[in-house]
Amino acid sequence: MKIIAHRANVGGPNPNTENRISSIDNCLELGFEVEIDIRRINNKFYLGHDQAEEIITKDELIKIKDKAWIHCKNLAAISYFYQSNEEFNFFWHQNDFYTLTSKGYLWTYPGQELSVGCISVLPELNSSNINIKFLKNSKIVGICTDYPNLFI
């Protein structure tokens, strides 16, 4: 099962460290995949959930592309990845209950019903007592969480 660190968080939400290159590197070293928020502005890529915060280069994105789930935050970003030959795994959503990533994964909004082959996003928001055994034994593909250590 894929364990995806939401915004490259490991120990819970942290606006000071999420969507940062150093946090991404840390997650990858720990063996997790990462969900990151990307904008493209004036032909540059920026990390950041609510706004462009830290530049990340195309080469840095290519280096992590096999472990990155790229949440496109503007049209320029999704347009770039759609046209890229690099086969990034990217998606766009606002509050959609379900969205497909470019690699065909079903990205499932928190609190929605899970199905075979989906990614359960932030299961910790749905219960103070996460049923880790159930999630691990279900037929979902992975979990995107701010607490990836809970699922190893």
CSV table of N, CA and C in Angstrom, one decimal:
chain,number,residue,atom,x,y,z
A,1,MET,N,0.8,-1.2,0.0
A,1,MET,CA,0.0,0.0,0.0
A,1,MET,C,0.9,1.2,0.0
A,2,LYS,N,0.5,2.2,-0.8
A,2,LYS,CA,1.3,3.5,-0.9
A,2,LYS,C,0.9,4.3,0.3
A,3,ILE,N,2.0,4.8,0.9
A,3,ILE,CA,1.8,5.8,2.0
A,3,ILE,C,2.3,7.1,1.5
A,4,ILE,N,1.4,8.1,1.4
A,4,ILE,CA,1.7,9.4,0.8
A,4,ILE,C,1.7,10.5,1.9
A,5,ALA,N,2.8,11.2,2.1
A,5,ALA,CA,2.8,12.3,3.1
A,5,ALA,C,2.2,13.5,2.5
A,6,HIS,N,1.0,13.9,3.0
A,6,HIS,CA,0.3,15.0,2.6
A,6,HIS,C,1.1,16.3,2.8
A,7,ARG,N,1.4,17.0,1.7
A,7,ARG,CA,2.2,18.3,1.7
A,7,ARG,C,3.6,18.0,2.3
A,8,ALA,N,4.0,16.8,2.3
A,8,ALA,CA,5.3,16.4,2.8
A,8,ALA,C,5.4,16.5,4.3
A,9,ASN,N,4.2,16.4,5.0
A,9,ASN,CA,4.1,16.4,6.4
A,9,ASN,C,4.4,15.0,7.0
A,10,VAL,N,5.1,14.9,8.1
A,10,VAL,CA,5.3,13.6,8.7
A,10,VAL,C,4.7,13.5,10.1
A,11,GLY,N,4.8,14.5,10.9
A,11,GLY,CA,4.2,14.5,12.2
A,11,GLY,C,3.0,15.3,12.4
A,12,GLY,N,2.2,15.5,11.4
A,12,GLY,CA,1.0,16.3,11.5
A,12,GLY,C,1.1,17.6,10.7
A,13,PRO,N,0.0,18.3,10.5
A,13,PRO,CA,0.1,19.5,9.7
A,13,PRO,C,1.0,20.6,10.3
A,14,ASN,N,1.8,21.2,9.4
A,14,ASN,CA,2.8,22.2,9.9
A,14,ASN,C,3.0,23.2,8.8
A,15,PRO,N,2.3,24.3,8.8
A,15,PRO,CA,2.4,25.3,7.7
A,15,PRO,C,3.8,25.8,7.5
A,16,ASN,N,4.7,25.7,8.5
A,16,ASN,CA,6.0,26.2,8.4
A,16,ASN,C,7.0,25.3,7.7
A,17,THR,N,6.6,24.0,7.6
A,17,THR,CA,7.5,23.1,6.9
A,17,THR,C,6.9,22.4,5.7
A,18,GLU,N,5.5,22.4,5.6
A,18,GLU,CA,4.9,21.7,4.5
A,18,GLU,C,5.2,22.3,3.1
A,19,ASN,N,5.2,21.5,2.1
A,19,ASN,CA,5.5,21.9,0.8
A,19,ASN,C,6.8,22.6,0.7
A,20,ARG,N,7.8,22.1,1.3
A,20,ARG,CA,9.2,22.6,1.3
A,20,ARG,C,10.1,21.5,0.7
A,21,ILE,N,11.1,21.9,0.0
A,21,ILE,CA,12.0,20.9,-0.6
A,21,ILE,C,12.7,20.0,0.5
A,22,SER,N,13.1,20.7,1.6
A,22,SER,CA,13.7,19.9,2.6
A,22,SER,C,12.7,18.9,3.2
A,23,SER,N,11.5,19.2,3.3
A,23,SER,CA,10.5,18.2,3.9
A,23,SER,C,10.2,17.1,2.9
A,24,ILE,N,10.2,17.5,1.6
A,24,ILE,CA,10.0,16.5,0.5
A,24,ILE,C,11.2,15.5,0.6
A,25,ASP,N,12.4,16.0,0.6
A,25,ASP,CA,13.6,15.1,0.7
A,25,ASP,C,13.5,14.2,1.9
A,26,ASN,N,13.1,14.7,3.1
A,26,ASN,CA,13.0,14.0,4.3
A,26,ASN,C,12.0,12.8,4.1
A,27,CYS,N,10.8,13.1,3.6
A,27,CYS,CA,9.8,12.1,3.4
A,27,CYS,C,10.3,11.0,2.5
A,28,LEU,N,11.0,11.4,1.4
A,28,LEU,CA,11.5,10.4,0.5
A,28,LEU,C,12.5,9.5,1.1
A,29,GLU,N,13.4,10.1,1.9
A,29,GLU,CA,14.4,9.3,2.7
A,29,GLU,C,13.8,8.3,3.6
A,30,LEU,N,12.6,8.7,4.2
A,30,LEU,CA,11.9,7.8,5.1
A,30,LEU,C,11.1,6.7,4.4
A,31,GLY,N,11.0,6.8,3.1
A,31,GLY,CA,10.4,5.8,2.3
A,31,GLY,C,8.9,6.1,1.9
A,32,PHE,N,8.5,7.3,2.2
A,32,PHE,CA,7.1,7.8,1.8
A,32,PHE,C,7.1,8.4,0.5
A,33,GLU,N,5.9,8.4,-0.2
A,33,GLU,CA,5.7,9.2,-1.3
A,33,GLU,C,5.2,10.5,-0.8
A,34,VAL,N,5.0,11.5,-1.7
A,34,VAL,CA,4.6,12.9,-1.2
A,34,VAL,C,3.6,13.5,-2.1
A,35,GLU,N,2.6,14.1,-1.5
A,35,GLU,CA,1.6,14.9,-2.2
A,35,GLU,C,2.1,16.4,-2.1
A,36,ILE,N,2.3,17.1,-3.2
A,36,ILE,CA,2.8,18.4,-3.1
A,36,ILE,C,1.9,19.4,-3.9
A,37,ASP,N,1.8,20.6,-3.5
A,37,ASP,CA,1.0,21.6,-4.2
A,37,ASP,C,1.9,22.4,-5.1
A,38,ILE,N,1.6,22.5,-6.4
A,38,ILE,CA,2.4,23.2,-7.4
A,38,ILE,C,1.7,24.2,-8.2
A,39,ARG,N,2.3,25.4,-8.3
A,39,ARG,CA,1.8,26.4,-9.2
A,39,ARG,C,2.9,26.7,-10.2
A,40,ARG,N,2.5,27.1,-11.4
A,40,ARG,CA,3.4,27.6,-12.4
A,40,ARG,C,3.1,29.0,-12.7
A,41,ILE,N,4.1,29.9,-12.5
A,41,ILE,CA,4.0,31.3,-12.7
A,41,ILE,C,5.2,31.8,-13.4
A,42,ASN,N,5.0,32.5,-14.5
A,42,ASN,CA,6.1,33.0,-15.3
A,42,ASN,C,7.2,32.0,-15.6
A,43,ASN,N,6.7,30.8,-16.0
A,43,ASN,CA,7.6,29.6,-16.4
A,43,ASN,C,8.4,29.1,-15.3
A,44,LYS,N,8.0,29.4,-14.0
A,44,LYS,CA,8.7,28.8,-12.9
A,44,LYS,C,7.7,28.0,-12.1
A,45,PHE,N,8.2,27.0,-11.4
A,45,PHE,CA,7.3,26.1,-10.5
A,45,PHE,C,7.5,26.6,-9.1
A,46,TYR,N,6.4,26.7,-8.4
A,46,TYR,CA,6.4,27.1,-7.0
A,46,TYR,C,5.6,26.0,-6.1
A,47,LEU,N,6.2,25.7,-5.0
A,47,LEU,CA,5.5,24.9,-4.0
A,47,LEU,C,4.7,25.9,-3.1
A,48,GLY,N,3.6,25.4,-2.6
A,48,GLY,CA,2.8,26.2,-1.7
A,48,GLY,C,1.3,25.9,-1.8
A,49,HIS,N,0.6,25.7,-0.7
A,49,HIS,CA,-0.8,25.4,-0.7
A,49,HIS,C,-1.7,26.5,-1.1
A,50,ASP,N,-1.6,27.6,-0.3
A,50,ASP,CA,-2.5,28.8,-0.6
A,50,ASP,C,-1.9,29.8,-1.5
A,51,GLN,N,-0.5,29.8,-1.6
A,51,GLN,CA,0.1,30.8,-2.4
A,51,GLN,C,1.5,30.2,-2.8
A,52,ALA,N,2.1,30.8,-3.8
A,52,ALA,CA,3.5,30.4,-4.2
A,52,ALA,C,4.5,30.8,-3.1
A,53,GLU,N,5.2,29.8,-2.7
A,53,GLU,CA,6.1,30.1,-1.5
A,53,GLU,C,7.6,29.8,-1.8
A,54,GLU,N,7.8,28.6,-2.4
A,54,GLU,CA,9.2,28.2,-2.6
A,54,GLU,C,9.4,27.7,-4.0
A,55,ILE,N,10.4,28.1,-4.7
A,55,ILE,CA,10.6,27.7,-6.1
A,55,ILE,C,11.2,26.3,-6.1
A,56,ILE,N,10.7,25.4,-7.0
A,56,ILE,CA,11.2,24.1,-7.2
A,56,ILE,C,11.5,24.0,-8.7
A,57,THR,N,12.6,23.5,-9.0
A,57,THR,CA,13.0,23.5,-10.5
A,57,THR,C,12.4,22.3,-11.2
A,58,LYS,N,12.4,22.4,-12.5
A,58,LYS,CA,11.9,21.2,-13.3
A,58,LYS,C,12.7,20.0,-13.0
A,59,ASP,N,14.1,20.2,-12.9
A,59,ASP,CA,15.0,19.1,-12.7
A,59,ASP,C,14.7,18.4,-11.3
A,60,GLU,N,14.3,19.2,-10.3
A,60,GLU,CA,14.0,18.7,-9.0
A,60,GLU,C,12.7,17.9,-9.1
A,61,LEU,N,11.7,18.4,-9.9
A,61,LEU,CA,10.5,17.7,-10.0
A,61,LEU,C,10.7,16.4,-10.8
A,62,ILE,N,11.5,16.4,-11.8
A,62,ILE,CA,11.8,15.2,-12.5
A,62,ILE,C,12.4,14.1,-11.6
A,63,LYS,N,13.3,14.6,-10.8
A,63,LYS,CA,14.0,13.7,-9.9
A,63,LYS,C,13.1,12.9,-8.9
A,64,ILE,N,12.0,13.6,-8.5
A,64,ILE,CA,11.1,13.0,-7.6
A,64,ILE,C,9.8,12.4,-8.2
A,65,LYS,N,9.7,12.5,-9.5
A,65,LYS,CA,8.4,12.3,-10.2
A,65,LYS,C,7.8,10.9,-9.9
A,66,ASP,N,8.6,9.9,-9.7
A,66,ASP,CA,8.0,8.6,-9.4
A,66,ASP,C,7.4,8.4,-8.0
A,67,LYS,N,7.7,9.4,-7.2
A,67,LYS,CA,7.2,9.3,-5.8
A,67,LYS,C,6.3,10.5,-5.5
A,68,ALA,N,6.0,11.4,-6.4
A,68,ALA,CA,5.3,12.6,-6.2
A,68,ALA,C,3.9,12.6,-6.8
A,69,TRP,N,3.0,13.1,-6.0
A,69,TRP,CA,1.6,13.2,-6.4
A,69,TRP,C,1.4,14.8,-6.4
A,70,ILE,N,1.3,15.3,-7.6
A,70,ILE,CA,1.3,16.7,-7.8
A,70,ILE,C,-0.1,17.3,-7.9
A,71,HIS,N,-0.4,18.1,-6.9
A,71,HIS,CA,-1.7,18.7,-6.9
A,71,HIS,C,-1.5,20.1,-7.6
A,72,CYS,N,-2.0,20.2,-8.8
A,72,CYS,CA,-1.9,21.5,-9.5
A,72,CYS,C,-2.8,22.5,-9.0
A,73,LYS,N,-2.3,23.7,-8.7
A,73,LYS,CA,-3.0,24.7,-8.1
A,73,LYS,C,-3.5,25.9,-9.0
A,74,ASN,N,-3.0,25.8,-10.3
A,74,ASN,CA,-3.5,26.8,-11.3
A,74,ASN,C,-3.4,26.1,-12.7
A,75,LEU,N,-4.1,26.8,-13.6
A,75,LEU,CA,-4.2,26.3,-14.9
A,75,LEU,C,-2.9,26.1,-15.6
A,76,ALA,N,-1.9,27.0,-15.4
A,76,ALA,CA,-0.6,26.9,-16.0
A,76,ALA,C,0.1,25.7,-15.6
A,77,ALA,N,-0.1,25.3,-14.3
A,77,ALA,CA,0.6,24.0,-13.8
A,77,ALA,C,0.0,22.8,-14.5
A,78,ILE,N,-1.4,22.7,-14.5
A,78,ILE,CA,-2.0,21.5,-15.0
A,78,ILE,C,-1.8,21.4,-16.5
A,79,SER,N,-1.7,22.6,-17.2
A,79,SER,CA,-1.5,22.6,-18.6
A,79,SER,C,-0.1,22.1,-18.9
A,80,TYR,N,0.9,22.6,-18.1
A,80,TYR,CA,2.3,22.1,-18.3
A,80,TYR,C,2.4,20.6,-18.2
A,81,PHE,N,1.9,20.1,-17.1
A,81,PHE,CA,2.1,18.6,-16.8
A,81,PHE,C,1.3,17.8,-17.8
A,82,TYR,N,0.2,18.3,-18.3
A,82,TYR,CA,-0.6,17.6,-19.3
A,82,TYR,C,0.2,17.5,-20.6
A,83,GLN,N,0.9,18.5,-20.9
A,83,GLN,CA,1.7,18.5,-22.2
A,83,GLN,C,3.1,17.9,-22.0
A,84,SER,N,3.5,17.6,-20.8
A,84,SER,CA,4.9,17.1,-20.5
A,84,SER,C,5.0,15.6,-21.0
A,85,ASN,N,6.2,15.3,-21.5
A,85,ASN,CA,6.5,13.9,-21.8
A,85,ASN,C,7.1,13.2,-20.7
A,86,GLU,N,7.2,13.8,-19.5
A,86,GLU,CA,7.9,13.2,-18.4
A,86,GLU,C,7.0,12.2,-17.6
A,87,GLU,N,5.7,12.1,-17.9
A,87,GLU,CA,4.8,11.2,-17.2
A,87,GLU,C,4.7,11.4,-15.7
A,88,PHE,N,4.5,12.7,-15.3
A,88,PHE,CA,4.2,13.0,-13.9
A,88,PHE,C,2.9,12.5,-13.5
A,89,ASN,N,2.7,12.3,-12.2
A,89,ASN,CA,1.4,11.9,-11.7
A,89,ASN,C,0.8,13.2,-11.1
A,90,PHE,N,-0.2,13.8,-11.8
A,90,PHE,CA,-0.7,15.1,-11.4
A,90,PHE,C,-2.3,15.0,-11.4
A,91,PHE,N,-2.8,16.0,-10.7
A,91,PHE,CA,-4.3,16.1,-10.7
A,91,PHE,C,-4.7,17.5,-10.2
A,92,TRP,N,-6.0,17.8,-10.4
A,92,TRP,CA,-6.6,19.1,-10.0
A,92,TRP,C,-7.9,18.7,-9.3
A,93,HIS,N,-8.1,19.4,-8.2
A,93,HIS,CA,-9.5,19.3,-7.6
A,93,HIS,C,-9.6,20.4,-6.6
A,94,GLN,N,-10.9,20.7,-6.3
A,94,GLN,CA,-11.2,21.7,-5.3
A,94,GLN,C,-11.9,21.0,-4.2
A,95,ASN,N,-13.2,20.8,-4.3
A,95,ASN,CA,-13.9,20.1,-3.3
A,95,ASN,C,-14.6,18.9,-3.9
A,96,ASP,N,-14.1,18.4,-5.1
A,96,ASP,CA,-14.7,17.3,-5.7
A,96,ASP,C,-14.6,16.0,-4.8
A,97,PHE,N,-15.6,15.2,-4.7
A,97,PHE,CA,-15.6,14.0,-3.9
A,97,PHE,C,-14.5,13.1,-4.4
A,98,TYR,N,-14.4,13.0,-5.8
A,98,TYR,CA,-13.4,12.1,-6.4
A,98,TYR,C,-12.8,12.8,-7.6
A,99,THR,N,-11.6,12.5,-7.9
A,99,THR,CA,-10.9,13.0,-9.1
A,99,THR,C,-9.9,11.9,-9.5
A,100,LEU,N,-9.7,11.8,-10.8
A,100,LEU,CA,-8.7,10.9,-11.3
A,100,LEU,C,-7.4,11.6,-11.5
A,101,THR,N,-6.3,10.9,-11.1
A,101,THR,CA,-5.0,11.5,-11.4
A,101,THR,C,-4.6,11.1,-12.8
A,102,SER,N,-3.6,11.7,-13.3
A,102,SER,CA,-3.1,11.5,-14.7
A,102,SER,C,-2.7,10.0,-14.9
A,103,LYS,N,-2.4,9.3,-13.8
A,103,LYS,CA,-2.0,7.9,-13.9
A,103,LYS,C,-3.2,7.0,-13.5
A,104,GLY,N,-4.4,7.6,-13.5
A,104,GLY,CA,-5.6,6.7,-13.3
A,104,GLY,C,-6.0,6.4,-11.9
A,105,TYR,N,-5.4,7.0,-10.9
A,105,TYR,CA,-5.7,6.7,-9.5
A,105,TYR,C,-6.9,7.5,-9.1
A,106,LEU,N,-7.8,7.0,-8.3
A,106,LEU,CA,-9.0,7.7,-7.8
A,106,LEU,C,-8.7,8.4,-6.5
A,107,TRP,N,-8.5,9.7,-6.6
A,107,TRP,CA,-8.1,10.5,-5.4
A,107,TRP,C,-9.5,10.8,-4.7
A,108,THR,N,-9.6,10.4,-3.5
A,108,THR,CA,-10.9,10.4,-2.8
A,108,THR,C,-10.9,11.5,-1.7
A,109,TYR,N,-11.7,12.5,-1.8
A,109,TYR,CA,-11.8,13.6,-0.8
A,109,TYR,C,-12.1,13.0,0.6
A,110,PRO,N,-11.6,13.6,1.6
A,110,PRO,CA,-11.8,13.1,3.0
A,110,PRO,C,-13.3,12.9,3.3
A,111,GLY,N,-13.5,11.8,3.9
A,111,GLY,CA,-14.9,11.5,4.4
A,111,GLY,C,-15.8,10.8,3.4
A,112,GLN,N,-15.3,10.6,2.1
A,112,GLN,CA,-16.1,10.0,1.1
A,112,GLN,C,-15.9,8.5,1.1
A,113,GLU,N,-16.9,7.8,0.6
A,113,GLU,CA,-16.8,6.3,0.5
A,113,GLU,C,-15.6,5.9,-0.3
A,114,LEU,N,-14.9,4.9,0.2
A,114,LEU,CA,-13.7,4.3,-0.4
A,114,LEU,C,-14.1,3.2,-1.4
A,115,SER,N,-13.3,3.0,-2.4
A,115,SER,CA,-13.6,1.9,-3.3
A,115,SER,C,-12.2,1.3,-3.7
A,116,VAL,N,-12.3,0.1,-4.4
A,116,VAL,CA,-11.1,-0.6,-4.8
A,116,VAL,C,-10.3,0.4,-5.7
A,117,GLY,N,-9.0,0.4,-5.4
A,117,GLY,CA,-8.1,1.2,-6.2
A,117,GLY,C,-8.0,2.6,-5.9
A,118,CYS,N,-8.6,3.1,-4.8
A,118,CYS,CA,-8.6,4.5,-4.6
A,118,CYS,C,-7.5,4.9,-3.6
A,119,ILE,N,-7.2,6.2,-3.5
A,119,ILE,CA,-6.4,6.8,-2.5
A,119,ILE,C,-7.3,7.4,-1.4
A,120,SER,N,-7.1,7.0,-0.2
A,120,SER,CA,-7.9,7.6,0.9
A,120,SER,C,-7.1,8.8,1.4
A,121,VAL,N,-7.7,10.0,1.3
A,121,VAL,CA,-7.1,11.2,1.6
A,121,VAL,C,-7.5,11.6,3.0
A,122,LEU,N,-6.5,11.9,3.9
A,122,LEU,CA,-6.7,12.3,5.2
A,122,LEU,C,-7.7,11.5,6.0
A,123,PRO,N,-7.5,10.2,6.2
A,123,PRO,CA,-8.4,9.4,6.9
A,123,PRO,C,-8.5,9.9,8.4
A,124,GLU,N,-7.5,10.6,8.9
A,124,GLU,CA,-7.5,11.0,10.3
A,124,GLU,C,-8.5,12.1,10.5
A,125,LEU,N,-9.1,12.7,9.5
A,125,LEU,CA,-10.1,13.7,9.7
A,125,LEU,C,-11.5,13.1,10.0
A,126,ASN,N,-11.6,11.9,9.7
A,126,ASN,CA,-12.9,11.2,9.8
A,126,ASN,C,-13.2,10.5,11.1
A,127,SER,N,-12.1,10.4,11.9
A,127,SER,CA,-12.3,9.7,13.2
A,127,SER,C,-11.1,9.9,14.1
A,128,SER,N,-11.4,10.0,15.4
A,128,SER,CA,-10.3,10.2,16.3
A,128,SER,C,-9.6,8.8,16.6
A,129,ASN,N,-10.3,7.7,16.1
A,129,ASN,CA,-9.8,6.4,16.3
A,129,ASN,C,-9.7,5.7,14.9
A,130,ILE,N,-8.6,6.0,14.2
A,130,ILE,CA,-8.5,5.5,12.8
A,130,ILE,C,-8.4,4.0,12.8
A,131,ASN,N,-9.1,3.4,12.0
A,131,ASN,CA,-9.0,1.9,11.9
A,131,ASN,C,-7.9,1.6,10.9
A,132,ILE,N,-6.7,1.6,11.4
A,132,ILE,CA,-5.6,1.3,10.5
A,132,ILE,C,-5.6,-0.1,10.0
A,133,LYS,N,-6.0,-1.1,10.8
A,133,LYS,CA,-6.0,-2.4,10.3
A,133,LYS,C,-7.0,-2.5,9.1
A,134,PHE,N,-8.2,-1.9,9.2
A,134,PHE,CA,-9.2,-1.9,8.2
A,134,PHE,C,-8.6,-1.3,6.9
A,135,LEU,N,-8.0,-0.1,7.0
A,135,LEU,CA,-7.4,0.5,5.8
A,135,LEU,C,-6.3,-0.3,5.2
A,136,LYS,N,-5.5,-0.9,6.0
A,136,LYS,CA,-4.4,-1.7,5.4
A,136,LYS,C,-5.0,-3.0,4.8
A,137,ASN,N,-6.1,-3.5,5.2
A,137,ASN,CA,-6.6,-4.7,4.7
A,137,ASN,C,-7.7,-4.5,3.6
A,138,SER,N,-8.0,-3.2,3.4
A,138,SER,CA,-9.0,-2.9,2.3
A,138,SER,C,-8.2,-3.0,1.0
A,139,LYS,N,-9.0,-2.8,-0.1
A,139,LYS,CA,-8.4,-2.9,-1.4
A,139,LYS,C,-8.1,-1.5,-2.0
A,140,ILE,N,-7.9,-0.6,-1.1
A,140,ILE,CA,-7.5,0.8,-1.6
A,140,ILE,C,-6.0,0.7,-2.0
A,141,VAL,N,-5.6,1.6,-2.8
A,141,VAL,CA,-4.2,1.7,-3.3
A,141,VAL,C,-3.3,2.3,-2.3
A,142,GLY,N,-3.8,3.3,-1.6
A,142,GLY,CA,-2.9,4.0,-0.7
A,142,GLY,C,-3.7,5.0,0.2
A,143,ILE,N,-2.9,5.7,1.0
A,143,ILE,CA,-3.4,6.6,2.0
A,143,ILE,C,-2.5,7.9,1.9
A,144,CYS,N,-3.2,9.0,1.8
A,144,CYS,CA,-2.5,10.3,1.9
A,144,CYS,C,-2.8,10.9,3.2
A,145,THR,N,-1.8,11.2,4.0
A,145,THR,CA,-2.0,11.5,5.4
A,145,THR,C,-0.9,12.5,5.9
A,146,ASP,N,-1.3,13.3,6.9
A,146,ASP,CA,-0.3,14.1,7.6
A,146,ASP,C,0.4,13.4,8.6
A,147,TYR,N,0.1,12.1,8.9
A,147,TYR,CA,0.7,11.2,9.9
A,147,TYR,C,1.1,9.9,9.2
A,148,PRO,N,2.0,9.9,8.3
A,148,PRO,CA,2.4,8.7,7.6
A,148,PRO,C,3.0,7.6,8.5
A,149,ASN,N,3.6,8.0,9.6
A,149,ASN,CA,4.2,7.0,10.5
A,149,ASN,C,3.2,6.1,11.1
A,150,LEU,N,1.9,6.5,11.2
A,150,LEU,CA,0.9,5.7,11.8
A,150,LEU,C,0.6,4.5,10.9
A,151,PHE,N,1.0,4.5,9.6
A,151,PHE,CA,0.5,3.5,8.7
A,151,PHE,C,1.6,2.6,8.2
A,152,ILE,N,2.8,2.6,8.9
A,152,ILE,CA,3.9,1.7,8.5
A,152,ILE,C,3.9,0.5,9.3
